[in-house]
Coordinates of C-alpha atoms and ligand atoms in Angstrom, one line a residue:
M166 CA -47.4 -32.3 73.2
K167 CA -44.9 -29.0 74.9
E168 CA -44.0 -31.0 78.1
R169 CA -42.6 -33.9 76.1
L170 CA -41.7 -31.9 73.3
H171 CA -38.9 -30.0 76.1
K172 CA -38.2 -33.5 78.0
L173 CA -36.8 -34.5 74.1
L174 CA -34.8 -31.7 73.2
T175 CA -33.0 -31.0 77.0
D176 CA -32.8 -34.4 76.8
L177 CA -31.1 -34.9 73.6
M178 CA -28.6 -31.2 73.8
L179 CA -27.2 -33.4 76.8
I180 CA -26.2 -36.0 74.7
P181 CA -22.8 -36.0 72.7
G182 CA -23.0 -36.8 69.9
L183 CA -19.6 -35.1 67.4
A184 CA -20.6 -35.9 63.6
G185 CA -19.1 -39.6 63.0
H186 CA -19.9 -40.6 66.4
E187 CA -23.6 -40.3 66.6
G188 CA -24.0 -43.9 68.4
R189 CA -25.1 -42.3 72.1
V190 CA -27.8 -40.2 70.1
R191 CA -28.7 -43.0 68.2
R192 CA -29.5 -45.0 70.9
Y193 CA -31.7 -43.2 72.6
L194 CA -33.8 -42.0 70.0
K195 CA -34.1 -45.5 68.7
D196 CA -35.4 -46.4 72.6
E197 CA -37.9 -43.7 72.1
L198 CA -38.9 -45.2 68.4
V199 CA -39.5 -48.6 69.7
R200 CA -41.9 -47.6 72.3
L201 CA -43.7 -46.1 69.7
G202 CA -43.8 -49.4 68.3
L203 CA -42.0 -48.9 65.4
S204 CA -39.4 -50.8 64.5
C205 CA -35.8 -49.7 63.7
R206 CA -33.0 -50.2 61.0
T207 CA -29.7 -49.0 61.0
D208 CA -27.5 -48.6 58.3
M209 CA -23.8 -48.6 57.5
L210 CA -23.3 -45.1 57.9
G211 CA -25.5 -44.8 61.0
N212 CA -28.0 -43.6 59.8
L213 CA -31.6 -44.6 61.6
I214 CA -34.5 -45.1 59.9
A215 CA -38.0 -46.3 60.8
T216 CA -41.2 -46.9 58.4
I217 CA -45.0 -46.3 59.8
E218 CA -46.4 -48.3 56.9
G219 CA -49.6 -46.6 54.7
D220 CA -51.3 -46.6 51.0
G221 CA -49.0 -48.3 49.0
E222 CA -50.5 -45.8 46.1
A223 CA -49.8 -42.5 47.9
P224 CA -46.0 -41.3 47.0
S225 CA -44.0 -42.2 49.9
V226 CA -42.0 -40.1 52.2
M227 CA -39.0 -39.6 54.4
L228 CA -39.2 -37.3 56.6
F229 CA -35.4 -37.1 57.9
T230 CA -33.5 -34.5 60.1
H231 CA -29.9 -35.2 61.4
M232 CA -28.8 -36.2 64.9
D233 CA -25.1 -35.1 64.5
Q234 CA -23.5 -31.5 66.0
L235 CA -20.5 -30.4 65.2
G236 CA -17.2 -29.8 67.2
F237 CA -13.8 -31.0 67.4
V238 CA -11.4 -33.7 67.0
V239 CA -8.4 -34.1 68.9
R240 CA -5.3 -33.7 66.5
K241 CA -2.1 -33.9 69.2
I242 CA -1.3 -33.9 72.9
E243 CA 1.3 -31.8 73.9
A244 CA 4.0 -33.2 76.1
D245 CA 2.5 -30.6 79.1
G246 CA -0.7 -32.3 78.5
F247 CA -2.8 -29.6 77.0
I248 CA -4.4 -30.7 74.3
R249 CA -5.1 -29.2 70.5
V250 CA -7.9 -30.4 68.0
E251 CA -9.0 -30.4 64.5
R252 CA -12.1 -28.7 63.9
L253 CA -15.1 -30.8 62.6
G254 CA -18.0 -28.3 61.0
G255 CA -18.8 -24.8 61.0
V256 CA -17.4 -24.2 64.2
P257 CA -17.6 -20.5 65.0
E258 CA -14.0 -19.7 65.8
R259 CA -14.6 -16.2 67.4
A260 CA -16.6 -17.8 69.7
L261 CA -14.5 -20.7 70.8
A262 CA -11.9 -19.2 73.4
S263 CA -13.0 -19.6 76.9
Q264 CA -15.7 -22.4 75.8
A265 CA -16.2 -25.5 78.3
V266 CA -16.0 -28.9 76.0
L267 CA -16.7 -32.3 77.1
L268 CA -13.7 -35.1 75.5
C269 CA -15.6 -37.6 74.6
V270 CA -13.7 -41.2 75.9
G271 CA -16.7 -43.0 76.9
E272 CA -20.1 -43.1 78.1
G273 CA -18.8 -43.0 82.5
R274 CA -15.3 -41.3 81.0
D275 CA -15.9 -38.4 79.2
R276 CA -13.2 -36.1 80.8
K277 CA -14.1 -32.1 80.6
G278 CA -11.9 -29.4 79.4
V279 CA -12.0 -25.3 78.5
I280 CA -10.4 -24.1 75.6
A281 CA -7.5 -21.3 77.2
N282 CA -8.1 -17.9 76.2
K283 CA -5.1 -16.0 77.7
S284 CA -5.1 -13.9 80.3
H285 CA -6.5 -10.7 80.2
H286 CA -3.9 -9.1 82.2
A287 CA -1.4 -10.3 79.3
T288 CA -3.6 -8.8 76.4
T289 CA -1.4 -6.9 73.9
P290 CA -3.5 -4.5 72.5
E291 CA -2.9 -5.6 69.0
E292 CA -4.3 -9.0 70.7
K293 CA -7.4 -7.8 72.3
Y294 CA -9.9 -7.6 69.2
R295 CA -8.2 -10.5 67.0
V296 CA -9.9 -13.5 66.4
T297 CA -7.6 -16.7 67.5
P298 CA -7.4 -19.1 64.7
Y299 CA -8.9 -22.7 66.3
G300 CA -5.4 -23.8 64.8
D301 CA -3.4 -22.0 67.6
L302 CA -6.3 -22.4 70.7
Y303 CA -5.4 -25.6 73.4
I304 CA -8.0 -27.2 75.8
D305 CA -6.9 -28.0 79.2
A306 CA -8.6 -30.7 81.1
G307 CA -6.4 -30.8 84.3
F308 CA -3.7 -32.9 83.1
A309 CA -0.4 -32.5 83.8
S310 CA 1.5 -34.5 80.5
A311 CA 0.9 -36.3 77.7
E312 CA 0.9 -39.6 79.8
D313 CA -1.3 -38.2 82.2
A314 CA -3.9 -37.7 79.6
H315 CA -3.3 -40.7 77.8
A316 CA -4.0 -43.1 80.7
A317 CA -7.6 -40.9 81.0
G318 CA -8.5 -42.4 77.6
V319 CA -7.8 -38.8 75.3
Q320 CA -6.2 -39.8 72.3
I321 CA -6.1 -38.0 68.6
G322 CA -9.1 -38.8 67.2
T323 CA -10.7 -38.6 70.3
P324 CA -13.9 -36.4 69.6
V325 CA -14.5 -33.2 71.4
V326 CA -17.8 -31.1 72.0
Y327 CA -18.8 -27.9 73.2
L328 CA -19.7 -29.4 76.5
P329 CA -23.4 -30.0 76.7
N330 CA -25.9 -27.6 78.5
V331 CA -28.9 -26.2 78.4
V332 CA -29.9 -22.8 80.0
E333 CA -33.7 -21.9 79.9
L334 CA -35.3 -18.9 78.5
G335 CA -38.3 -18.0 80.8
D336 CA -40.8 -20.5 80.1
E337 CA -40.6 -21.0 76.7
R338 CA -37.2 -20.7 74.8
I339 CA -34.1 -22.7 75.7
A340 CA -30.9 -22.1 74.5
G341 CA -27.7 -24.3 74.8
T342 CA -25.4 -26.9 73.3
S343 CA -26.8 -28.3 69.4
V344 CA -30.2 -27.0 69.2
D345 CA -29.3 -28.0 65.8
D346 CA -30.6 -30.0 65.2
R347 CA -31.6 -31.9 68.9
A348 CA -34.8 -29.9 68.1
G349 CA -35.2 -31.9 64.7
C350 CA -35.4 -34.7 66.3
A351 CA -37.5 -33.9 68.9
V352 CA -39.5 -32.9 66.8
V353 CA -39.7 -35.8 64.5
V354 CA -40.7 -37.7 67.2
E355 CA -43.6 -36.5 67.8
A356 CA -44.9 -36.0 64.8
A357 CA -44.3 -39.7 63.9
R358 CA -46.5 -40.1 67.0
L359 CA -49.1 -38.1 65.3
I360 CA -48.6 -39.3 62.3
M361 CA -48.9 -43.0 63.7
D362 CA -52.5 -42.2 64.4
K363 CA -53.9 -40.6 61.3
S364 CA -55.4 -42.8 58.4
P365 CA -55.7 -42.9 55.4
R366 CA -51.7 -41.8 55.4
P367 CA -48.6 -42.8 53.1
T368 CA -45.8 -44.4 53.8
V369 CA -43.5 -42.4 56.1
H370 CA -39.9 -43.5 56.5
L371 CA -38.5 -41.6 59.7
V372 CA -34.9 -40.8 59.6
F373 CA -32.7 -40.0 61.3
A374 CA -29.5 -38.9 59.7
V375 CA -25.6 -38.5 60.1
Q376 CA -22.6 -36.8 59.6
E377 CA -24.5 -33.5 58.2
E378 CA -22.0 -31.3 60.0
F379 CA -19.4 -33.5 58.2
N380 CA -20.5 -33.2 54.3
L381 CA -23.7 -33.2 54.5
R382 CA -24.4 -36.4 52.7
G383 CA -25.4 -39.4 55.2
A384 CA -28.6 -39.0 54.7
V385 CA -27.7 -40.2 51.0
T386 CA -27.6 -43.7 51.6
A387 CA -31.2 -43.9 53.5
A388 CA -32.6 -41.9 50.5
Q389 CA -30.7 -44.2 48.3
A390 CA -32.1 -47.0 50.3
L391 CA -35.6 -46.1 50.9
K392 CA -36.5 -44.7 47.2
P393 CA -38.6 -42.2 48.0
D394 CA -40.1 -39.8 46.4
I395 CA -40.9 -36.8 48.6
A396 CA -38.2 -36.1 50.9
I397 CA -38.8 -33.4 54.0
Q398 CA -36.1 -32.5 56.1
I399 CA -36.4 -30.7 59.4
D400 CA -33.8 -28.1 60.5
L401 CA -33.0 -25.0 61.9
V402 CA -34.6 -21.7 60.3
L403 CA -31.6 -18.9 60.5
A404 CA -34.2 -16.7 62.7
T405 CA -33.3 -12.7 61.6
D406 CA -34.9 -11.0 64.6
T407 CA -31.8 -9.6 66.2
P408 CA -30.1 -6.4 66.0
D409 CA -27.4 -7.9 63.7
M410 CA -29.9 -9.8 61.2
T411 CA -32.6 -7.9 60.3
Y412 CA -31.6 -7.3 57.4
R413 CA -31.3 -10.8 56.0
G414 CA -34.7 -11.7 56.3
D415 CA -37.9 -11.7 58.0
I416 CA -37.7 -14.7 60.0
R417 CA -38.8 -14.4 63.5
L418 CA -38.4 -16.8 66.7
G419 CA -41.8 -17.2 68.4
G420 CA -43.4 -16.7 64.7
G421 CA -44.1 -20.0 64.2
P422 CA -42.6 -22.6 61.4
A423 CA -41.1 -21.8 57.7
I424 CA -40.6 -23.1 54.6
S425 CA -37.1 -22.5 52.9
L426 CA -37.8 -21.3 49.2
Y427 CA -34.2 -21.1 48.3
S428 CA -30.5 -22.3 49.7
F429 CA -27.6 -21.6 48.3
H430 CA -24.1 -22.2 49.4
G431 CA -21.1 -21.1 46.8
R432 CA -17.6 -21.5 48.2
G433 CA -16.7 -25.3 46.4
T434 CA -20.6 -26.8 47.3
L435 CA -22.5 -25.4 44.3
N436 CA -25.0 -26.4 46.1
G437 CA -28.7 -25.4 47.0
L438 CA -31.9 -26.3 47.2
I439 CA -35.1 -25.0 45.2
P440 CA -38.1 -26.9 46.6
H441 CA -40.6 -28.6 44.5
P442 CA -43.6 -26.6 43.8
A443 CA -46.3 -29.7 44.6
L444 CA -44.4 -29.5 48.2
V445 CA -44.5 -25.5 48.8
R446 CA -48.1 -25.5 47.8
L447 CA -49.2 -28.3 49.8
F448 CA -47.2 -26.6 53.2
E449 CA -49.1 -23.5 52.1
N450 CA -53.1 -24.6 51.9
I451 CA -52.0 -26.9 55.1
A452 CA -50.9 -24.3 56.9
G453 CA -53.4 -21.6 56.0
E454 CA -56.3 -24.7 56.6
R455 CA -55.7 -25.0 60.1
G456 CA -54.1 -20.9 61.1
T457 CA -50.6 -21.8 61.6
P458 CA -48.6 -19.1 61.0
L459 CA -46.0 -19.9 58.3
Q460 CA -43.0 -18.0 57.6
R461 CA -40.8 -18.1 54.3
S462 CA -37.0 -18.2 54.2
A463 CA -34.8 -17.5 51.1
H464 CA -31.1 -16.9 51.7
V465 CA -27.4 -17.6 50.2
G466 CA -24.6 -19.1 52.4
A467 CA -25.8 -22.5 54.3
L468 CA -27.2 -25.7 52.8
T469 CA -28.8 -28.5 54.3
E470 CA -29.0 -32.6 52.6
T471 CA -31.4 -32.7 50.7
S472 CA -29.5 -30.3 47.8
Y473 CA -28.1 -34.3 47.9
V474 CA -31.0 -35.9 48.2
Q475 CA -33.0 -34.7 45.3
L476 CA -30.2 -36.4 43.4
V477 CA -30.6 -39.9 44.4
G478 CA -32.2 -41.6 41.7
E479 CA -34.6 -40.3 39.3
G480 CA -35.2 -37.5 41.9
V481 CA -37.0 -37.0 45.0
A482 CA -39.0 -34.6 45.4
C483 CA -37.7 -32.1 48.4
I484 CA -38.1 -29.1 50.4
D485 CA -36.8 -27.6 53.7
V486 CA -38.9 -27.2 56.3
G487 CA -37.2 -26.0 59.9
F488 CA -37.7 -24.0 63.8
P489 CA -36.2 -20.1 63.5
M490 CA -33.3 -20.1 65.2
R491 CA -30.2 -18.1 66.6
Y492 CA -26.8 -18.2 67.6
S493 CA -26.2 -21.0 65.1
H494 CA -23.0 -22.9 65.4
S495 CA -22.5 -20.8 68.9
S496 CA -22.6 -23.2 72.6
L497 CA -25.5 -21.1 73.5
E498 CA -28.4 -21.8 69.9
V499 CA -32.0 -20.5 70.9
C500 CA -35.4 -22.0 70.0
D501 CA -38.9 -21.1 70.9
L502 CA -41.0 -24.8 72.4
G503 CA -44.1 -23.2 70.5
D504 CA -42.5 -22.8 67.0
L505 CA -41.5 -26.8 67.8
E506 CA -45.1 -27.5 68.6
Q507 CA -46.8 -26.2 65.9
L508 CA -43.9 -27.5 63.2
T509 CA -44.7 -31.2 64.9
R510 CA -48.6 -30.7 64.2
L511 CA -48.2 -29.1 60.6
L512 CA -45.8 -32.1 59.7
A513 CA -48.3 -34.7 60.6
D514 CA -51.1 -32.8 59.0
V515 CA -49.0 -32.3 55.8
A516 CA -48.3 -35.6 55.8
A517 CA -52.0 -36.9 56.0
A518 CA -53.0 -34.7 53.5
I519 CA -50.2 -36.1 50.7
N520 CA -52.4 -39.0 49.3
P521 CA -52.2 -40.7 46.1
R522 CA -54.3 -37.5 44.3
L523 CA -51.3 -35.2 44.9
S524 CA -49.9 -34.5 41.9
L525 CA -45.7 -34.2 41.4
D526 CA -46.2 -33.2 38.2
R527 CA -43.9 -29.7 37.8
D528 CA -46.2 -29.0 35.2
D529 CA -49.6 -29.1 37.2
Y530 CA -47.5 -25.8 39.3
E531 CA -45.3 -23.7 37.0
A532 CA -47.3 -21.4 35.8
Ligands
ZN135 ZN1 -28.4 -28.7 61.6

C-alpha cells in the first residue's frame, strides 16, 4: 500500500490545480476511481463525488478532502513582458521571492517562470531583512514584451502555481508542492479501496472538493446534495516538532495520524470545529483496538471546510482527521508516508465500524 500511496501522492503533486481550476487533478482522480469500479459525478462547482453503497440503516458518511492548491492569478502583464499576480489563498509572502512557478496556460502549453528577487549585489541594508509584499513582486517568464506573453497564451486571469516539484527525503518523507492536500487525495483513494472490501459497511460518499484554499466552502454543495449524517475531513495537521513550532503542540511527523479537538479562526471568519463527541470516541476506540498511535491537535489560526459542512441541513456530525505536515503553504511542504499509510488503514477501519448501533446522540457522550 505504501508504494501505491507514494505513486498517487507524487503523481498528484506534479499536477497543477489552482483553486477554481482543478480540472487536471479531477481527471486524474476520476480515472483512479473508475479503475476501482466506482462511477463518478461532478457537480456545478467541480466537486468530484463517488458513492460506495452500504447498509442504509447505518449513518451515512461523507469522506472528503480537497484537490485544489493555493497560488496566484495573473493581474497585469507589463509592457516589458514581466507578469504581476494577485494571490489566491494563504500565500506566505516571505517565502515567495526566488520561487519557480508555472503559468497554467493549458496542458502541454504551460510556461515556467521565476519570481524575481532583486540582485543581492544591489540590495540596500534596509532591503536586506524586509519581506517584499506580493504586490511588488513580478514574474520573469522569459517574455521580451507583453505581445510575447499574449502569444504564449498568458493573459489576465491565467492561473499560476509553484512549479510542481517532488523532493524525496530519505525513504519515508516527501517534500514538495501541494502536499496540502494531494496527500489527502491519495489517502482517500486508498481508503476507498479498503472500504470496498469491508462488509458490513455504511454508505460512504467520497468527495474530492474544490476551492478550499479560496473560501473553504466548495465541499458545502456536495454536503447539501448528499445529506450525510457524518462528515470526515482529511487534510494536514500542523506538525509541531520543529524548533520553531514546539510551543504550539505535540504533533510529531512520523508519529501517526491525528485528530483535531478544536480549531478556530478569528480574523473575519469566526468559525472552526469542535468535533462531534461520537466521532472522537470512535476514532480513539478503533485506534486503541488496532494499536495505531493517534495524535491530538487543538489550535487557533486555521480551519477547514468542516466549519461550514457541519452547518448543512439539520447539522452534520463532523471531525477533522489528518496527517502531520511541516512548512504549510510553502513550496516545500513535508509529510511522512508511514503516517499516510496508518491514516488510510485507520479510516477504513473506522468506516467499517459505523453501523446502525452507533449513536450520534450527544447525551450519550457528553459528561
Ligand atoms: Zn488543505
